[in-house]
mmCIF file of C-alpha atoms in Angstrom:
data_model
loop_
_atom_site.group_PDB
_atom_site.id
_atom_site.type_symbol
_atom_site.label_atom_id
_atom_site.label_comp_id
_atom_site.label_asym_id
_atom_site.label_seq_id
_atom_site.Cartn_x
_atom_site.Cartn_y
_atom_site.Cartn_z
ATOM 1 C CA MET A 1 21.174 22.272 12.565
ATOM 2 C CA ASN A 2 22.681 19.730 10.816
ATOM 3 C CA PHE A 3 25.445 16.727 12.579
ATOM 4 C CA GLU A 4 28.594 19.285 11.717
ATOM 5 C CA ASP A 5 27.355 22.699 13.653
ATOM 6 C CA THR A 6 25.791 19.584 16.667
ATOM 7 C CA ILE A 7 29.154 18.193 17.528
ATOM 8 C CA ALA A 8 30.754 22.035 17.079
ATOM 9 C CA ARG A 9 28.599 22.972 19.925
ATOM 10 C CA LEU A 10 28.648 20.541 21.665
ATOM 11 C CA GLU A 11 32.617 20.384 21.392
ATOM 12 C CA GLY A 12 31.721 24.650 22.343
ATOM 13 C CA ALA A 13 30.205 23.655 25.410
ATOM 14 C CA PHE A 14 31.704 20.949 26.642
ATOM 15 C CA GLU A 15 33.897 22.983 29.374
ATOM 16 C CA HIS A 16 30.672 24.665 31.187
ATOM 17 C CA LEU A 17 28.730 21.333 31.349
ATOM 18 C CA SER A 18 27.921 19.434 34.840
ATOM 19 C CA PRO A 19 29.567 16.476 35.829
ATOM 20 C CA GLN A 20 27.059 14.398 33.794
ATOM 21 C CA LEU A 21 26.445 15.922 31.029
ATOM 22 C CA LYS A 22 30.887 16.180 29.687
ATOM 23 C CA GLN A 23 30.072 12.258 30.090
ATOM 24 C CA ALA A 24 27.066 11.778 27.891
ATOM 25 C CA ALA A 25 28.827 14.306 25.386
ATOM 26 C CA ARG A 26 32.238 12.476 25.423
ATOM 27 C CA TYR A 27 29.537 9.346 24.453
ATOM 28 C CA VAL A 28 27.933 11.140 21.332
ATOM 29 C CA VAL A 29 30.962 12.854 19.756
ATOM 30 C CA ASP A 30 33.089 9.429 20.370
ATOM 31 C CA ASN A 31 29.931 7.225 18.731
ATOM 32 C CA PRO A 32 27.882 9.682 16.545
ATOM 33 C CA ASP A 33 26.490 5.985 14.863
ATOM 34 C CA ASP A 34 25.063 4.461 18.428
ATOM 35 C CA VAL A 35 22.974 8.296 18.460
ATOM 36 C CA ALA A 36 21.232 7.328 15.481
ATOM 37 C CA LEU A 37 21.021 3.823 16.120
ATOM 38 C CA TYR A 38 20.159 4.283 20.074
ATOM 39 C CA SER A 39 16.226 5.024 21.788
ATOM 40 C CA MET A 40 17.686 7.038 24.667
ATOM 41 C CA ARG A 41 17.219 5.471 27.236
ATOM 42 C CA GLN A 42 19.852 2.043 25.065
ATOM 43 C CA LEU A 43 22.346 5.415 24.926
ATOM 44 C CA ALA A 44 22.244 6.590 28.145
ATOM 45 C CA ALA A 45 23.268 2.538 29.165
ATOM 46 C CA HIS A 46 25.964 2.199 26.827
ATOM 47 C CA ALA A 47 27.013 5.944 27.901
ATOM 48 C CA ASP A 48 26.886 4.655 31.804
ATOM 49 C CA VAL A 49 24.105 8.222 32.493
ATOM 50 C CA HIS A 50 20.274 8.262 33.688
ATOM 51 C CA PRO A 51 18.384 8.757 30.075
ATOM 52 C CA SER A 52 17.001 11.726 32.112
ATOM 53 C CA THR A 53 20.967 12.842 31.132
ATOM 54 C CA MET A 54 20.060 12.966 27.814
ATOM 55 C CA VAL A 55 17.323 14.596 27.585
ATOM 56 C CA ARG A 56 19.052 17.662 29.287
ATOM 57 C CA LEU A 57 22.300 16.903 26.934
ATOM 58 C CA ALA A 58 20.039 17.596 23.981
ATOM 59 C CA ARG A 59 18.091 20.634 25.948
ATOM 60 C CA GLU A 60 21.437 22.360 26.332
ATOM 61 C CA MET A 61 21.922 21.901 22.345
ATOM 62 C CA GLY A 62 19.174 24.405 21.659
ATOM 63 C CA PHE A 63 15.951 20.636 20.577
ATOM 64 C CA GLU A 64 13.041 20.077 22.251
ATOM 65 C CA GLY A 65 14.459 17.079 22.945
ATOM 66 C CA HIS A 66 16.348 12.987 22.004
ATOM 67 C CA ALA A 67 14.542 12.907 18.478
ATOM 68 C CA GLN A 68 14.498 16.076 17.478
ATOM 69 C CA PHE A 69 18.230 15.788 18.849
ATOM 70 C CA GLN A 70 18.776 12.642 17.056
ATOM 71 C CA GLU A 71 18.288 13.557 13.183
ATOM 72 C CA PRO A 72 20.840 15.031 12.124
ATOM 73 C CA PHE A 73 23.272 11.808 13.459
ATOM 74 C CA GLN A 74 20.501 9.641 11.426
ATOM 75 C CA VAL A 75 21.068 12.354 8.382
ATOM 76 C CA ARG A 76 24.805 11.924 8.303
ATOM 77 C CA LEU A 77 24.466 7.767 8.587
ATOM 78 C CA ARG A 78 22.141 7.702 5.918
ATOM 79 C CA SER A 79 24.279 10.013 3.838
ATOM 80 C CA LYS A 80 27.833 7.307 5.117
ATOM 81 C CA PRO A 81 27.882 4.277 1.552
ATOM 82 C CA LYS A 82 28.037 1.264 3.477
ATOM 83 C CA VAL A 83 30.800 -0.547 4.046
ATOM 84 C CA SER A 84 29.269 -3.928 3.679
ATOM 85 C CA TYR A 85 26.021 -5.597 3.767
ATOM 86 C CA VAL A 86 27.452 -7.328 7.248
ATOM 87 C CA GLY A 87 27.277 -3.777 8.536
ATOM 88 C CA GLY A 88 24.387 -2.118 7.637
ATOM 89 C CA ALA A 89 22.526 -5.550 9.143
ATOM 90 C CA ARG A 90 23.854 -5.181 11.648
ATOM 91 C CA ASP A 91 22.943 -1.609 12.387
ATOM 92 C CA LEU A 92 18.409 -2.916 10.414
ATOM 93 C CA GLN A 93 19.112 -5.376 14.335
ATOM 94 C CA ALA A 94 20.631 -3.113 16.024
ATOM 95 C CA ARG A 95 17.704 -0.533 15.785
ATOM 96 C CA GLY A 96 14.920 -2.778 14.914
ATOM 97 C CA GLY A 97 15.640 -5.733 16.912
ATOM 98 C CA ASN A 98 14.328 -4.268 20.319
ATOM 99 C CA GLY A 99 10.539 -3.642 19.584
ATOM 100 C CA ASN A 100 11.363 -0.893 16.922
ATOM 101 C CA THR A 101 9.757 -2.617 13.882
ATOM 102 C CA GLN A 102 6.820 0.817 13.813
ATOM 103 C CA SER A 103 9.838 4.174 13.730
ATOM 104 C CA LEU A 104 11.920 1.303 11.147
ATOM 105 C CA ILE A 105 8.273 1.132 8.633
ATOM 106 C CA SER A 106 7.630 4.664 9.777
ATOM 107 C CA GLU A 107 10.591 5.625 8.565
ATOM 108 C CA MET A 108 10.995 3.796 4.917
ATOM 109 C CA PHE A 109 7.410 5.256 3.879
ATOM 110 C CA GLN A 110 8.522 8.371 5.288
ATOM 111 C CA MET A 111 11.466 8.925 3.026
ATOM 112 C CA GLU A 112 9.620 7.525 0.331
ATOM 113 C CA CYS A 113 7.626 9.565 0.546
ATOM 114 C CA ASP A 114 10.086 12.726 0.635
ATOM 115 C CA ALA A 115 11.593 11.073 -2.535
ATOM 116 C CA PHE A 116 8.019 11.727 -5.037
ATOM 117 C CA GLN A 117 8.154 14.991 -3.339
ATOM 118 C CA SER A 118 10.973 15.784 -4.777
ATOM 119 C CA LEU A 119 9.512 14.598 -7.923
ATOM 120 C CA TYR A 120 6.762 17.277 -7.951
ATOM 121 C CA GLN A 121 9.906 19.382 -8.222
ATOM 122 C CA GLN A 122 9.766 21.283 -11.754
ATOM 123 C CA ASP A 123 13.431 21.134 -13.290
ATOM 124 C CA ASN A 124 12.062 17.012 -12.801
ATOM 125 C CA LEU A 125 8.853 17.114 -14.652
ATOM 126 C CA ALA A 126 11.424 18.656 -16.658
ATOM 127 C CA ASP A 127 14.262 16.334 -16.964
ATOM 128 C CA ILE A 128 11.421 13.396 -17.005
ATOM 129 C CA LYS A 129 9.643 15.216 -20.470
ATOM 130 C CA LYS A 130 12.852 15.686 -21.652
ATOM 131 C CA ALA A 131 13.399 11.962 -21.319
ATOM 132 C CA ALA A 132 9.933 11.208 -23.262
ATOM 133 C CA ASP A 133 10.642 13.524 -26.322
ATOM 134 C CA VAL A 134 14.095 11.578 -26.281
ATOM 135 C CA LEU A 135 13.200 8.099 -26.467
ATOM 136 C CA CYS A 136 9.306 9.345 -28.249
ATOM 137 C CA GLY A 137 11.952 9.605 -31.519
ATOM 138 C CA ALA A 138 14.339 6.531 -30.699
ATOM 139 C CA ARG A 139 14.603 3.570 -33.874
ATOM 140 C CA ASN A 140 15.268 1.534 -30.874
ATOM 141 C CA ILE A 141 15.828 0.933 -26.849
ATOM 142 C CA PHE A 142 17.837 -0.644 -25.244
ATOM 143 C CA ALA A 143 17.397 -1.095 -21.418
ATOM 144 C CA VAL A 144 19.255 -1.766 -18.737
ATOM 145 C CA GLY A 145 19.321 -2.392 -15.210
ATOM 146 C CA ALA A 146 22.232 -4.845 -13.860
ATOM 147 C CA ARG A 147 21.333 -5.633 -10.441
ATOM 148 C CA SER A 148 18.476 -4.212 -7.706
ATOM 149 C CA MET A 149 17.730 -2.039 -10.553
ATOM 150 C CA TYR A 150 17.524 -4.961 -13.177
ATOM 151 C CA PRO A 151 13.689 -4.658 -11.940
ATOM 152 C CA VAL A 152 12.574 -1.290 -13.005
ATOM 153 C CA ALA A 153 14.508 -2.119 -16.267
ATOM 154 C CA PHE A 154 12.230 -4.912 -16.804
ATOM 155 C CA TYR A 155 9.077 -3.065 -16.186
ATOM 156 C CA PHE A 156 10.137 -0.556 -19.074
ATOM 157 C CA HIS A 157 10.820 -3.172 -22.030
ATOM 158 C CA TYR A 158 7.514 -5.453 -20.097
ATOM 159 C CA ALA A 159 5.351 -2.295 -20.488
ATOM 160 C CA CYS A 160 6.445 -0.864 -22.915
ATOM 161 C CA ARG A 161 6.380 -4.313 -25.766
ATOM 162 C CA MET A 162 3.055 -3.810 -25.799
ATOM 163 C CA PHE A 163 2.247 -1.032 -27.874
ATOM 164 C CA THR A 164 5.839 -1.288 -29.502
ATOM 165 C CA ASN A 165 8.228 -3.695 -31.234
ATOM 166 C CA ASN A 166 11.077 -1.383 -30.775
ATOM 167 C CA VAL A 167 11.971 -1.755 -27.080
ATOM 168 C CA HIS A 168 15.289 -4.807 -26.326
ATOM 169 C CA LEU A 169 15.997 -5.419 -22.393
ATOM 170 C CA VAL A 170 19.776 -5.698 -21.592
ATOM 171 C CA GLY A 171 19.800 -8.150 -19.169
ATOM 172 C CA GLY A 172 22.891 -10.070 -19.520
ATOM 173 C CA HIS A 173 21.139 -13.753 -19.224
ATOM 174 C CA GLY A 174 23.503 -17.268 -19.965
ATOM 175 C CA GLY A 175 26.060 -14.212 -20.377
ATOM 176 C CA THR A 176 25.099 -12.397 -23.209
ATOM 177 C CA PHE A 177 25.350 -8.585 -21.798
ATOM 178 C CA ALA A 178 27.383 -8.051 -24.395
ATOM 179 C CA ASP A 179 25.829 -10.039 -27.335
ATOM 180 C CA GLN A 180 22.321 -8.439 -25.918
ATOM 181 C CA LEU A 181 24.221 -4.732 -27.385
ATOM 182 C CA ARG A 182 25.301 -5.469 -30.614
ATOM 183 C CA GLY A 183 24.037 -3.090 -32.959
ATOM 184 C CA VAL A 184 23.157 0.081 -30.932
ATOM 185 C CA GLY A 185 23.796 3.063 -33.122
ATOM 186 C CA LYS A 186 22.764 6.906 -33.786
ATOM 187 C CA GLY A 187 19.622 6.659 -33.813
ATOM 188 C CA ASP A 188 19.035 4.155 -30.467
ATOM 189 C CA VAL A 189 18.285 5.471 -26.882
ATOM 190 C CA VAL A 190 20.113 3.454 -24.105
ATOM 191 C CA LEU A 191 17.695 3.759 -21.097
ATOM 192 C CA ALA A 192 19.195 2.982 -17.924
ATOM 193 C CA THR A 193 19.944 3.386 -14.714
ATOM 194 C CA SER A 194 21.682 2.590 -11.572
ATOM 195 C CA PHE A 195 22.417 4.240 -8.431
ATOM 196 C CA SER A 196 25.505 3.884 -6.140
ATOM 197 C CA PRO A 197 27.265 1.262 -6.193
ATOM 198 C CA TYR A 198 27.763 1.443 -9.737
ATOM 199 C CA SER A 199 27.095 -1.318 -11.514
ATOM 200 C CA ARG A 200 29.617 -2.188 -13.837
ATOM 201 C CA ASN A 201 27.889 -3.410 -16.745
ATOM 202 C CA THR A 202 25.462 -1.007 -16.787
ATOM 203 C CA VAL A 203 28.187 1.972 -16.415
ATOM 204 C CA ARG A 204 29.947 -0.196 -20.190
ATOM 205 C CA ALA A 205 27.260 -0.299 -21.907
ATOM 206 C CA VAL A 206 27.014 3.562 -21.575
ATOM 207 C CA ASN A 207 30.125 4.204 -23.023
ATOM 208 C CA TYR A 208 29.698 1.547 -25.574
ATOM 209 C CA ALA A 209 26.303 3.302 -26.625
ATOM 210 C CA LEU A 210 28.564 6.835 -26.544
ATOM 211 C CA GLU A 211 31.171 5.327 -28.575
ATOM 212 C CA HIS A 212 28.346 4.025 -30.997
ATOM 213 C CA GLY A 213 26.606 7.594 -31.447
ATOM 214 C CA ALA A 214 23.949 6.461 -30.210
ATOM 215 C CA GLN A 215 21.703 8.778 -27.093
ATOM 216 C CA ILE A 216 21.647 8.037 -22.988
ATOM 217 C CA VAL A 217 18.894 8.220 -20.995
ATOM 218 C CA ALA A 218 19.490 8.014 -16.929
ATOM 219 C CA VAL A 219 17.403 7.117 -14.781
ATOM 220 C CA THR A 220 20.303 7.516 -11.155
ATOM 221 C CA ASP A 221 20.650 9.268 -8.340
ATOM 222 C CA SER A 222 23.162 11.429 -9.189
ATOM 223 C CA SER A 223 24.479 14.168 -11.175
ATOM 224 C CA VAL A 224 28.437 12.830 -10.474
ATOM 225 C CA SER A 225 26.850 9.050 -11.329
ATOM 226 C CA PRO A 226 29.089 7.715 -13.915
ATOM 227 C CA ILE A 227 26.234 7.193 -15.838
ATOM 228 C CA ALA A 228 25.484 10.366 -16.326
ATOM 229 C CA ARG A 229 28.378 12.664 -16.401
ATOM 230 C CA GLN A 230 28.008 12.936 -20.766
ATOM 231 C CA LYS A 231 26.406 16.061 -22.107
ATOM 232 C CA GLU A 232 24.198 14.053 -24.128
ATOM 233 C CA THR A 233 23.334 11.837 -20.909
ATOM 234 C CA VAL A 234 19.178 13.021 -20.209
ATOM 235 C CA THR A 235 19.210 12.089 -17.153
ATOM 236 C CA VAL A 236 16.397 11.966 -14.810
ATOM 237 C CA LEU A 237 17.704 12.355 -10.816
ATOM 238 C CA VAL A 238 15.686 10.245 -7.889
ATOM 239 C CA GLY A 239 15.867 9.883 -4.398
ATOM 240 C CA ASN A 240 16.454 6.661 -3.400
ATOM 241 C CA GLU A 241 17.364 6.853 0.657
ATOM 242 C CA SER A 242 16.397 3.867 3.005
ATOM 243 C CA PRO A 243 17.208 2.965 6.290
ATOM 244 C CA SER A 244 17.045 -0.857 4.361
ATOM 245 C CA LEU A 245 20.201 -2.822 3.538
ATOM 246 C CA PHE A 246 19.351 -2.273 0.451
ATOM 247 C CA HIS A 247 18.555 1.469 -1.427
ATOM 248 C CA SER A 248 15.126 1.654 -2.835
ATOM 249 C CA ILE A 249 13.997 1.237 -6.586
ATOM 250 C CA VAL A 250 10.117 3.376 -5.667
ATOM 251 C CA PRO A 251 11.236 6.306 -7.301
ATOM 252 C CA ALA A 252 12.926 5.399 -9.718
ATOM 253 C CA MET A 253 10.441 2.631 -10.796
ATOM 254 C CA ALA A 254 7.365 5.731 -10.247
ATOM 255 C CA VAL A 255 9.795 7.505 -13.265
ATOM 256 C CA ILE A 256 9.596 4.506 -15.117
ATOM 257 C CA GLU A 257 5.956 4.410 -15.145
ATOM 258 C CA ALA A 258 5.684 7.521 -15.804
ATOM 259 C CA LEU A 259 7.671 7.306 -19.248
ATOM 260 C CA VAL A 260 5.603 4.552 -19.980
ATOM 261 C CA MET A 261 2.587 6.238 -19.316
ATOM 262 C CA LEU A 262 4.076 9.222 -22.092
ATOM 263 C CA LEU A 263 5.009 6.321 -24.833
ATOM 264 C CA ILE A 264 1.452 5.872 -24.874
ATOM 265 C CA ALA A 265 -0.003 8.447 -24.246
ATOM 266 C CA ARG A 266 2.325 10.007 -27.191
ATOM 267 C CA GLY A 267 1.544 6.613 -29.169
ATOM 268 C CA GLY A 268 -1.337 7.320 -31.734
ATOM 269 C CA ALA A 269 -3.437 4.904 -33.306
ATOM 270 C CA GLN A 270 -0.448 2.648 -33.661
ATOM 271 C CA ALA A 271 0.093 2.538 -30.620
ATOM 272 C CA LEU A 272 -3.903 1.860 -29.118
ATOM 273 C CA THR A 273 -3.719 -1.159 -33.124
ATOM 274 C CA ALA A 274 -0.099 -2.499 -31.235
ATOM 275 C CA LEU A 275 -2.077 -2.895 -27.947
ATOM 276 C CA GLU A 276 -5.064 -4.810 -29.619
ATOM 277 C CA HIS A 277 -3.330 -7.352 -30.658
ATOM 278 C CA SER A 278 -1.468 -7.826 -27.137
ATOM 279 C CA GLU A 279 -4.983 -7.935 -25.900
ATOM 280 C CA GLU A 280 -5.488 -10.591 -27.960
ATOM 281 C CA GLN A 281 -2.542 -12.443 -27.962
ATOM 282 C CA LEU A 282 -3.384 -12.738 -24.416
ATOM 283 C CA ASN A 283 -5.967 -13.983 -24.442
ATOM 284 C CA GLY A 284 -5.171 -16.739 -26.236
ATOM 285 C CA PHE A 285 -3.053 -18.038 -24.078
ATOM 286 C CA ASP A 286 -4.947 -17.615 -21.228
ATOM 287 C CA ALA A 287 -2.573 -14.919 -20.048
ATOM 288 C CA TYR A 288 -5.216 -14.062 -16.926
ATOM 289 C CA TRP A 289 -7.362 -15.716 -14.303
ATOM 290 C CA LEU A 290 -10.903 -15.219 -15.401
ATOM 291 C CA ASP A 291 -13.477 -16.062 -12.374
ATOM 292 C CA LYS A 292 -15.759 -17.687 -14.475
ATOM 293 C CA PRO A 293 -19.614 -19.922 -13.495
ATOM 294 C CA THR A 294 -18.539 -23.189 -12.653
ATOM 295 C CA ARG A 295 -20.958 -25.847 -14.870
ATOM 296 C CA THR A 296 -22.974 -28.104 -12.791
ATOM 297 C CA ARG A 297 -22.928 -31.674 -13.895
ATOM 298 C CA ARG A 298 -26.109 -33.538 -13.919
#
């Protein structure tokens, strides 16, 4: 049962409820966010009813208990755009500031698992393969990710530079975002990552690239995302729900890792030779810590 159906059932049954259940139901209808955020006892205290009343109300509405009754309210709250970081932080404090740590962590990990599970759907796998096909045929690849999505773009650039020289990071360091797109054109691909609220620079980069004949691979959260609206765009949709203040970037990172893997798998001898040279260079710089036996001084 979704949120709208739950509210409709509460409203429809209201006149036939006992006075205490009416008081609880009235509070639930008027304060749906509280239902999602507070424990049964906390919610009962706010509604000024006994905790058992909240349990009875849940069962009257056809739920096994309060936890099941909360679910449609929590789904609604997660799908609402966060009005502000402060508002989101207040929600977290309300939920996690009362010893609710384990529940919050479990909820976060479950959401990550659900997002990964959706990536196994056939359409998503086909889109990832299509994205790899486009990237493999690119003259140059421009990796674009701003703000919280920057680590996703950075990882793609970092990993690909180990076996190819045609990947460029558009990070905008020193105010050079536009400069780093200079020269993009036909035969090139912009790999763009952005979630709602979408970065203005990322949207501009995509529009600029399309105007100059480049293709777009978009890793984003919606088919109506401003970086995925064009027919020419190959779009990979990923989940990003999280109880945290920020949306999760973990599923998007997994897609990027998959794309890197496919690029290496299709890279042939040229990729292997480039990887050998990269390893030699890193070893020459002593880039990694190695546990070596310590010489004994005599």
